[in-house]
């Protein structure tokens, strides 16, 4: 498919914020010009033959830039070791830190691109990419530079999150690391224009609420929005902290409570569900989806693509898992990888089929969102339109 000028895609099934609409969607330049009815004028026309059109998926939580892999550690976990046991035994995040520190910018880019391409093959238009496997100033910045380069060498938008507070590096003490390395690295990365948001891992094996509070204060001083890996393995109070700071999102949230759901609703913070991590570490506690729903907390869905807890590079499988494992409806899962994913990144110009938004959309060889979410390991993408161009 090619789009060379103002174009009407007609005979489509459109998944709009208000529900399914039969009809046409018009694209003018990099924007959606109309949804539902056909604007007058001399537009090129493409017959979609009843195909489903959605906003393009946004993967709003990834650690897609990293060195090496952790297949060996996975084998250990298959023998019975838990994710936390592996981490305490010197495996886990810190082993990826060693591999990432040892890789050049070009090597990190070369390792990341096949994973990026897997997401693009499913139509993804925007990827959030975190640092957090450097844990020193130089490597944190290198990861973020690689993330930015991905947006230049592929037709995809990249949003970066500084995740210096991901793990305590070997031999360091947590408080000294936060004040002496993490916060100075954040300032340096921001000065280089490498940071769109600030993230952290609030957990027993990572950082406390008090430590994250200091990172968030530094983010605020720089005018950067915050987000947090919260209540993934235990209830630490990270959700309440994030809500207090008006965070864009709290991510994982398996151990969040109904009280947390109330706080998130009040602060307008998105709950990002990461079923790939839940699956891969054989977690048994599912996030409180019913409470999120009852209190009107927007739920996003993402891959959490990382070498340890979620070696997943399929946004469609994340969508399927969100339904099967967490009981989201297919419509909720679709909103989770589009509208609410955009919101989790603070993006207001994409993530829905609505006039005036960026023309980031996907045409699928299925008829309904349920068909899109239902299959496992099947990619029905017909065409991907990124900023008004088919590519
Ligand atoms: N939670 C996760 O699931 C990932 N990071 C985090 O804070 C895991 C990252 C890894 O295991 O390498
Ligand atoms: Fe993560």
mmCIF file of C-alpha atoms in Angstrom, residues 3-334:
data_model
loop_
_atom_site.group_PDB
_atom_site.id
_atom_site.type_symbol
_atom_site.label_atom_id
_atom_site.label_comp_id
_atom_site.label_asym_id
_atom_site.label_seq_id
_atom_site.Cartn_x
_atom_site.Cartn_y
_atom_site.Cartn_z
ATOM 1 C CA UNK A 3 -0.073 6.891 0.388
ATOM 2 C CA UNK A 4 1.210 9.818 -1.636
ATOM 3 C CA UNK A 5 -1.224 12.642 -0.838
ATOM 4 C CA UNK A 6 -4.542 13.275 0.902
ATOM 5 C CA UNK A 7 -6.150 9.817 1.047
ATOM 6 C CA UNK A 8 -9.424 8.288 2.110
ATOM 7 C CA UNK A 9 -9.276 4.723 3.386
ATOM 8 C CA UNK A 10 -12.814 3.519 2.840
ATOM 9 C CA UNK A 11 -14.912 0.466 3.623
ATOM 10 C CA UNK A 12 -13.157 0.048 6.970
ATOM 11 C CA UNK A 13 -14.117 -1.134 10.445
ATOM 12 C CA UNK A 14 -12.764 1.633 12.660
ATOM 13 C CA UNK A 15 -11.977 1.113 16.352
ATOM 14 C CA UNK A 16 -12.646 4.660 17.625
ATOM 15 C CA UNK A 17 -12.691 5.942 21.217
ATOM 16 C CA UNK A 18 -16.497 5.889 21.020
ATOM 17 C CA UNK A 19 -16.729 2.308 19.739
ATOM 18 C CA UNK A 20 -16.713 0.556 16.391
ATOM 19 C CA UNK A 21 -17.609 2.702 13.375
ATOM 20 C CA UNK A 22 -18.091 1.474 9.812
ATOM 21 C CA UNK A 23 -16.866 3.787 7.125
ATOM 22 C CA UNK A 24 -13.860 5.803 6.070
ATOM 23 C CA UNK A 25 -10.852 7.452 7.603
ATOM 24 C CA UNK A 26 -9.140 10.347 5.847
ATOM 25 C CA UNK A 27 -5.418 11.088 6.122
ATOM 26 C CA UNK A 28 -3.905 14.438 5.167
ATOM 27 C CA UNK A 29 -0.169 14.817 5.589
ATOM 28 C CA UNK A 30 0.830 13.350 8.942
ATOM 29 C CA UNK A 31 -2.631 13.819 10.486
ATOM 30 C CA UNK A 32 -6.003 12.115 10.606
ATOM 31 C CA UNK A 33 -8.384 14.508 8.811
ATOM 32 C CA UNK A 34 -11.725 12.754 9.376
ATOM 33 C CA UNK A 35 -13.132 9.579 10.894
ATOM 34 C CA UNK A 36 -16.410 7.964 9.875
ATOM 35 C CA UNK A 37 -17.661 10.165 7.066
ATOM 36 C CA UNK A 38 -15.937 11.032 3.870
ATOM 37 C CA UNK A 39 -14.719 14.599 3.489
ATOM 38 C CA UNK A 40 -15.509 16.337 0.178
ATOM 39 C CA UNK A 41 -12.721 17.036 -2.326
ATOM 40 C CA UNK A 42 -10.312 15.304 -4.602
ATOM 41 C CA UNK A 43 -8.853 12.620 -2.384
ATOM 42 C CA UNK A 44 -7.183 9.397 -3.402
ATOM 43 C CA UNK A 45 -9.232 6.389 -2.322
ATOM 44 C CA UNK A 46 -8.240 2.977 -1.044
ATOM 45 C CA UNK A 47 -10.838 0.234 -0.488
ATOM 46 C CA UNK A 48 -9.988 -1.631 2.752
ATOM 47 C CA UNK A 49 -12.572 -4.353 2.053
ATOM 48 C CA UNK A 50 -13.967 -4.345 5.568
ATOM 49 C CA UNK A 51 -10.657 -4.625 7.398
ATOM 50 C CA UNK A 52 -10.187 -3.488 10.998
ATOM 51 C CA UNK A 53 -8.352 -0.172 11.460
ATOM 52 C CA UNK A 54 -6.959 0.759 14.881
ATOM 53 C CA UNK A 55 -4.610 3.394 16.206
ATOM 54 C CA UNK A 56 -1.105 1.943 15.926
ATOM 55 C CA UNK A 57 0.093 0.125 19.059
ATOM 56 C CA UNK A 58 2.381 1.995 21.451
ATOM 57 C CA UNK A 59 4.712 -0.088 23.622
ATOM 58 C CA UNK A 60 4.851 2.172 26.682
ATOM 59 C CA UNK A 61 7.261 0.131 28.843
ATOM 60 C CA UNK A 62 10.412 -1.508 27.506
ATOM 61 C CA UNK A 63 14.029 -2.131 28.432
ATOM 62 C CA UNK A 64 14.740 -2.987 24.797
ATOM 63 C CA UNK A 65 18.304 -1.576 24.841
ATOM 64 C CA UNK A 66 20.503 -4.009 26.781
ATOM 65 C CA UNK A 67 23.568 -6.184 26.390
ATOM 66 C CA UNK A 68 23.513 -9.988 26.320
ATOM 67 C CA UNK A 69 20.728 -12.327 27.343
ATOM 68 C CA UNK A 70 19.705 -14.294 30.416
ATOM 69 C CA UNK A 71 18.697 -17.633 28.964
ATOM 70 C CA UNK A 72 21.022 -19.379 31.438
ATOM 71 C CA UNK A 73 19.309 -17.750 34.420
ATOM 72 C CA UNK A 74 15.973 -18.790 32.978
ATOM 73 C CA UNK A 75 17.213 -22.389 32.956
ATOM 74 C CA UNK A 76 18.061 -21.977 36.665
ATOM 75 C CA UNK A 77 14.603 -20.689 37.369
ATOM 76 C CA UNK A 78 13.174 -23.696 35.519
ATOM 77 C CA UNK A 79 15.057 -25.822 38.081
ATOM 78 C CA UNK A 80 13.227 -24.041 40.877
ATOM 79 C CA UNK A 81 15.192 -20.857 41.725
ATOM 80 C CA UNK A 82 12.950 -17.818 42.185
ATOM 81 C CA UNK A 83 13.468 -14.471 40.407
ATOM 82 C CA UNK A 84 14.480 -12.901 43.733
ATOM 83 C CA UNK A 85 16.852 -15.784 44.604
ATOM 84 C CA UNK A 86 18.579 -15.413 41.259
ATOM 85 C CA UNK A 87 18.883 -11.644 41.836
ATOM 86 C CA UNK A 88 20.324 -12.127 45.334
ATOM 87 C CA UNK A 89 22.810 -14.685 43.972
ATOM 88 C CA UNK A 90 24.307 -12.006 41.705
ATOM 89 C CA UNK A 91 22.267 -12.883 38.647
ATOM 90 C CA UNK A 92 19.335 -10.867 37.519
ATOM 91 C CA UNK A 93 19.592 -7.194 36.645
ATOM 92 C CA UNK A 94 23.244 -6.856 37.696
ATOM 93 C CA UNK A 95 24.351 -9.545 35.221
ATOM 94 C CA UNK A 96 22.759 -7.573 32.384
ATOM 95 C CA UNK A 97 24.552 -4.520 33.778
ATOM 96 C CA UNK A 98 27.904 -6.232 33.204
ATOM 97 C CA UNK A 99 26.976 -7.134 29.620
ATOM 98 C CA UNK A 100 25.654 -3.645 28.914
ATOM 99 C CA UNK A 101 28.694 -1.883 30.348
ATOM 100 C CA UNK A 102 30.875 -4.063 28.119
ATOM 101 C CA UNK A 103 29.035 -3.175 24.904
ATOM 102 C CA UNK A 104 29.727 -0.158 22.685
ATOM 103 C CA UNK A 105 27.006 2.160 21.436
ATOM 104 C CA UNK A 106 27.066 0.453 18.030
ATOM 105 C CA UNK A 107 26.907 -2.998 19.621
ATOM 106 C CA UNK A 108 23.950 -2.043 21.811
ATOM 107 C CA UNK A 109 22.169 -0.625 18.774
ATOM 108 C CA UNK A 110 22.850 -3.754 16.710
ATOM 109 C CA UNK A 111 21.504 -5.964 19.508
ATOM 110 C CA UNK A 112 18.388 -3.836 20.019
ATOM 111 C CA UNK A 113 17.317 -3.440 16.385
ATOM 112 C CA UNK A 114 16.057 -7.011 15.795
ATOM 113 C CA UNK A 115 13.846 -6.618 18.877
ATOM 114 C CA UNK A 116 12.635 -3.225 17.648
ATOM 115 C CA UNK A 117 11.922 -4.731 14.240
ATOM 116 C CA UNK A 118 9.815 -7.468 15.829
ATOM 117 C CA UNK A 119 7.612 -4.777 17.389
ATOM 118 C CA UNK A 120 7.434 -2.772 14.161
ATOM 119 C CA UNK A 121 6.325 -5.897 12.299
ATOM 120 C CA UNK A 122 3.219 -5.806 14.508
ATOM 121 C CA UNK A 123 2.602 -2.173 13.637
ATOM 122 C CA UNK A 124 4.044 -0.482 16.744
ATOM 123 C CA UNK A 125 4.472 3.263 16.158
ATOM 124 C CA UNK A 126 6.041 4.374 19.431
ATOM 125 C CA UNK A 127 8.356 2.627 21.889
ATOM 126 C CA UNK A 128 9.291 3.774 25.356
ATOM 127 C CA UNK A 129 12.868 2.786 26.153
ATOM 128 C CA UNK A 130 14.451 2.869 29.601
ATOM 129 C CA UNK A 131 18.033 3.097 30.727
ATOM 130 C CA UNK A 132 18.849 1.204 33.923
ATOM 131 C CA UNK A 133 21.401 -1.422 32.899
ATOM 132 C CA UNK A 134 24.348 0.954 33.223
ATOM 133 C CA UNK A 135 24.071 2.103 36.827
ATOM 134 C CA UNK A 136 27.009 4.388 36.145
ATOM 135 C CA UNK A 137 26.905 7.768 34.464
ATOM 136 C CA UNK A 138 28.664 6.769 31.275
ATOM 137 C CA UNK A 139 26.620 3.642 30.536
ATOM 138 C CA UNK A 140 23.263 5.171 31.494
ATOM 139 C CA UNK A 141 23.907 7.952 28.970
ATOM 140 C CA UNK A 142 25.115 5.467 26.353
ATOM 141 C CA UNK A 143 21.883 3.479 26.650
ATOM 142 C CA UNK A 144 19.813 6.634 26.198
ATOM 143 C CA UNK A 145 21.847 7.732 23.180
ATOM 144 C CA UNK A 146 21.214 4.310 21.613
ATOM 145 C CA UNK A 147 17.503 4.700 22.357
ATOM 146 C CA UNK A 148 17.443 8.060 20.574
ATOM 147 C CA UNK A 149 19.348 6.590 17.610
ATOM 148 C CA UNK A 150 16.675 3.909 17.211
ATOM 149 C CA UNK A 151 14.190 6.694 16.438
ATOM 150 C CA UNK A 152 16.510 7.935 13.694
ATOM 151 C CA UNK A 153 17.250 4.641 11.980
ATOM 152 C CA UNK A 154 13.724 3.208 12.108
ATOM 153 C CA UNK A 155 10.280 4.710 11.339
ATOM 154 C CA UNK A 156 9.212 4.781 14.991
ATOM 155 C CA UNK A 157 8.868 7.353 17.710
ATOM 156 C CA UNK A 158 11.019 6.782 20.801
ATOM 157 C CA UNK A 159 10.321 8.116 24.289
ATOM 158 C CA UNK A 160 13.130 7.688 26.795
ATOM 159 C CA UNK A 161 12.909 7.108 30.533
ATOM 160 C CA UNK A 162 15.895 7.504 32.829
ATOM 161 C CA UNK A 163 15.920 4.437 35.106
ATOM 162 C CA UNK A 164 19.141 4.930 37.053
ATOM 163 C CA UNK A 165 17.256 3.731 40.143
ATOM 164 C CA UNK A 166 16.785 0.219 38.700
ATOM 165 C CA UNK A 167 19.155 -1.794 40.921
ATOM 166 C CA UNK A 168 21.950 -1.219 43.391
ATOM 167 C CA UNK A 169 25.206 -1.888 41.524
ATOM 168 C CA UNK A 170 27.554 -4.551 42.896
ATOM 169 C CA UNK A 171 29.655 -3.246 45.762
ATOM 170 C CA UNK A 172 27.619 -0.049 46.215
ATOM 171 C CA UNK A 173 25.365 1.068 49.043
ATOM 172 C CA UNK A 174 21.880 2.148 48.004
ATOM 173 C CA UNK A 175 21.757 5.640 49.575
ATOM 174 C CA UNK A 176 25.245 6.534 48.398
ATOM 175 C CA UNK A 177 24.391 5.266 44.907
ATOM 176 C CA UNK A 178 21.211 7.369 44.679
ATOM 177 C CA UNK A 179 22.893 10.590 45.797
ATOM 178 C CA UNK A 180 26.375 10.079 44.349
ATOM 179 C CA UNK A 181 25.649 8.402 41.008
ATOM 180 C CA UNK A 182 21.973 8.157 40.073
ATOM 181 C CA UNK A 183 20.948 11.790 40.565
ATOM 182 C CA UNK A 184 24.139 13.245 38.997
ATOM 183 C CA UNK A 185 23.657 10.881 36.004
ATOM 184 C CA UNK A 186 20.046 12.058 35.673
ATOM 185 C CA UNK A 187 21.207 15.679 35.576
ATOM 186 C CA UNK A 188 23.850 14.895 32.943
ATOM 187 C CA UNK A 189 21.406 12.910 30.801
ATOM 188 C CA UNK A 190 18.842 15.711 31.014
ATOM 189 C CA UNK A 191 21.486 18.300 30.063
ATOM 190 C CA UNK A 192 22.145 16.247 26.918
ATOM 191 C CA UNK A 193 18.428 16.194 26.066
ATOM 192 C CA UNK A 194 18.208 12.433 26.553
ATOM 193 C CA UNK A 195 15.374 12.198 29.091
ATOM 194 C CA UNK A 196 11.611 12.374 28.550
ATOM 195 C CA UNK A 197 10.629 10.901 31.949
ATOM 196 C CA UNK A 198 12.176 9.519 35.135
ATOM 197 C CA UNK A 199 11.458 5.983 36.354
ATOM 198 C CA UNK A 200 12.556 3.797 39.263
ATOM 199 C CA UNK A 201 12.168 0.330 40.758
ATOM 200 C CA UNK A 202 10.601 0.561 44.207
ATOM 201 C CA UNK A 203 11.062 -2.926 45.649
ATOM 202 C CA UNK A 204 12.785 -4.879 48.422
ATOM 203 C CA UNK A 205 15.531 -5.948 45.980
ATOM 204 C CA UNK A 206 15.888 -2.391 44.646
ATOM 205 C CA UNK A 207 14.992 1.005 46.213
ATOM 206 C CA UNK A 208 12.814 2.174 49.097
ATOM 207 C CA UNK A 209 10.063 4.789 49.005
ATOM 208 C CA UNK A 210 12.396 7.266 50.763
ATOM 209 C CA UNK A 211 15.135 6.704 48.172
ATOM 210 C CA UNK A 212 12.705 7.058 45.263
ATOM 211 C CA UNK A 213 11.346 10.236 46.855
ATOM 212 C CA UNK A 214 14.808 11.814 46.416
ATOM 213 C CA UNK A 215 14.975 10.769 42.756
ATOM 214 C CA UNK A 216 11.498 12.197 42.149
ATOM 215 C CA UNK A 217 12.499 15.468 43.822
ATOM 216 C CA UNK A 218 15.460 15.695 41.432
ATOM 217 C CA UNK A 219 13.135 14.979 38.486
ATOM 218 C CA UNK A 220 10.769 17.707 39.614
ATOM 219 C CA UNK A 221 13.611 20.207 39.873
ATOM 220 C CA UNK A 222 14.431 19.436 36.229
ATOM 221 C CA UNK A 223 10.775 19.696 35.176
ATOM 222 C CA UNK A 224 10.580 16.016 34.178
ATOM 223 C CA UNK A 225 7.527 13.772 34.639
ATOM 224 C CA UNK A 226 7.887 10.595 36.702
ATOM 225 C CA UNK A 227 6.716 6.985 36.574
ATOM 226 C CA UNK A 228 7.495 3.984 38.764
ATOM 227 C CA UNK A 229 7.867 0.198 38.803
ATOM 228 C CA UNK A 230 5.640 -0.323 41.844
ATOM 229 C CA UNK A 231 4.213 -3.245 43.833
ATOM 230 C CA UNK A 232 5.631 -5.855 41.424
ATOM 231 C CA UNK A 233 6.854 -8.439 43.934
ATOM 232 C CA UNK A 234 5.463 -7.026 47.185
ATOM 233 C CA UNK A 235 3.481 -4.058 48.497
ATOM 234 C CA UNK A 236 6.029 -1.328 49.201
ATOM 235 C CA UNK A 237 3.886 1.823 48.954
ATOM 236 C CA UNK A 238 5.333 2.888 45.618
ATOM 237 C CA UNK A 239 1.884 3.481 44.151
ATOM 238 C CA UNK A 240 0.989 5.986 46.862
ATOM 239 C CA UNK A 241 4.349 7.714 46.359
ATOM 240 C CA UNK A 242 3.798 7.907 42.600
ATOM 241 C CA UNK A 243 0.250 9.208 43.007
ATOM 242 C CA UNK A 244 1.512 11.902 45.407
ATOM 243 C CA UNK A 245 3.911 13.033 42.700
ATOM 244 C CA UNK A 246 1.260 13.022 39.951
ATOM 245 C CA UNK A 247 3.156 10.279 38.100
ATOM 246 C CA UNK A 248 2.306 9.476 34.490
ATOM 247 C CA UNK A 249 2.139 5.774 35.345
ATOM 248 C CA UNK A 250 2.745 3.036 37.865
ATOM 249 C CA UNK A 251 3.853 -0.184 36.266
ATOM 250 C CA UNK A 252 3.409 -3.882 37.173
ATOM 251 C CA UNK A 253 1.165 -3.221 40.250
ATOM 252 C CA UNK A 254 0.383 -6.898 40.909
ATOM 253 C CA UNK A 255 0.387 -6.191 44.684
ATOM 254 C CA UNK A 256 -1.512 -2.881 44.505
ATOM 255 C CA UNK A 257 -4.629 -2.611 46.665
ATOM 256 C CA UNK A 258 -8.084 -1.107 46.286
ATOM 257 C CA UNK A 259 -6.805 1.895 48.271
ATOM 258 C CA UNK A 260 -4.040 2.301 45.706
ATOM 259 C CA UNK A 261 -6.653 2.219 42.932
ATOM 260 C CA UNK A 262 -8.448 5.147 44.603
ATOM 261 C CA UNK A 263 -5.213 7.131 44.784
ATOM 262 C CA UNK A 264 -4.420 6.451 41.120
ATOM 263 C CA UNK A 265 -7.895 7.526 40.042
ATOM 264 C CA UNK A 266 -7.515 10.779 41.969
ATOM 265 C CA UNK A 267 -4.070 11.550 40.532
ATOM 266 C CA UNK A 268 -4.982 10.513 36.967
ATOM 267 C CA UNK A 269 -2.066 8.056 36.917
ATOM 268 C CA UNK A 270 -2.169 5.166 34.428
ATOM 269 C CA UNK A 271 -1.721 1.598 35.713
ATOM 270 C CA UNK A 272 0.560 -0.155 33.204
ATOM 271 C CA UNK A 273 -0.059 -3.916 33.189
ATOM 272 C CA UNK A 274 2.852 -6.122 32.139
ATOM 273 C CA UNK A 275 1.503 -9.644 31.691
ATOM 274 C CA UNK A 276 4.732 -10.836 30.026
ATOM 275 C CA UNK A 277 6.602 -10.387 33.321
ATOM 276 C CA UNK A 278 3.759 -11.966 35.289
ATOM 277 C CA UNK A 279 3.935 -14.968 32.958
ATOM 278 C CA UNK A 280 7.711 -15.292 32.737
ATOM 279 C CA UNK A 281 8.377 -15.204 36.479
ATOM 280 C CA UNK A 282 5.327 -17.375 37.167
ATOM 281 C CA UNK A 283 3.772 -14.743 39.382
ATOM 282 C CA UNK A 284 0.494 -15.902 40.884
ATOM 283 C CA UNK A 285 -0.947 -12.627 42.169
ATOM 284 C CA UNK A 286 -2.701 -10.752 39.369
ATOM 285 C CA UNK A 287 -3.083 -6.953 39.486
ATOM 286 C CA UNK A 288 -6.394 -5.680 40.954
ATOM 287 C CA UNK A 289 -8.044 -5.137 37.579
ATOM 288 C CA UNK A 290 -11.578 -5.121 38.989
ATOM 289 C CA UNK A 291 -10.633 -2.337 41.429
ATOM 290 C CA UNK A 292 -8.885 -0.351 38.692
ATOM 291 C CA UNK A 293 -11.991 -0.713 36.547
ATOM 292 C CA UNK A 294 -14.365 0.175 39.370
ATOM 293 C CA UNK A 295 -12.445 3.348 40.226
ATOM 294 C CA UNK A 296 -11.866 4.396 36.614
ATOM 295 C CA UNK A 297 -8.090 3.958 36.601
ATOM 296 C CA UNK A 298 -6.853 3.923 32.988
ATOM 297 C CA UNK A 299 -5.080 0.619 32.285
ATOM 298 C CA UNK A 300 -2.286 0.371 29.718
ATOM 299 C CA UNK A 301 -0.652 -2.845 28.496
ATOM 300 C CA UNK A 302 3.006 -3.174 27.427
ATOM 301 C CA UNK A 303 5.656 -5.814 26.785
ATOM 302 C CA UNK A 304 8.225 -4.825 29.486
ATOM 303 C CA UNK A 305 10.694 -6.223 26.912
ATOM 304 C CA UNK A 306 13.778 -7.069 28.993
ATOM 305 C CA UNK A 307 16.216 -9.978 29.121
ATOM 306 C CA UNK A 308 15.209 -11.226 32.576
ATOM 307 C CA UNK A 309 11.604 -11.010 33.653
ATOM 308 C CA UNK A 310 9.950 -10.481 30.264
ATOM 309 C CA UNK A 311 11.870 -11.479 27.131
ATOM 310 C CA UNK A 312 8.840 -10.509 25.067
ATOM 311 C CA UNK A 313 8.818 -8.608 21.784
ATOM 312 C CA UNK A 314 5.179 -9.025 20.782
ATOM 313 C CA UNK A 315 2.623 -6.356 21.645
ATOM 314 C CA UNK A 316 -0.117 -8.637 20.282
ATOM 315 C CA UNK A 317 0.886 -11.402 22.683
ATOM 316 C CA UNK A 318 0.946 -8.851 25.534
ATOM 317 C CA UNK A 319 -2.613 -7.977 24.535
ATOM 318 C CA UNK A 320 -3.637 -11.636 24.476
ATOM 319 C CA UNK A 321 -2.023 -12.268 27.884
ATOM 320 C CA UNK A 322 -3.690 -9.197 29.398
ATOM 321 C CA UNK A 323 -7.019 -10.766 28.459
ATOM 322 C CA UNK A 324 -6.322 -14.388 29.345
ATOM 323 C CA UNK A 325 -4.215 -13.828 32.488
ATOM 324 C CA UNK A 326 -5.713 -10.561 33.812
ATOM 325 C CA UNK A 327 -9.236 -10.787 32.332
ATOM 326 C CA UNK A 328 -9.184 -7.523 30.453
ATOM 327 C CA UNK A 329 -11.778 -7.383 27.716
ATOM 328 C CA UNK A 330 -10.301 -7.224 24.201
ATOM 329 C CA UNK A 331 -11.561 -3.636 23.937
ATOM 330 C CA UNK A 332 -9.772 -2.756 27.186
ATOM 331 C CA UNK A 333 -6.613 -4.449 25.923
ATOM 332 C CA UNK A 334 -6.789 -2.456 22.686
#
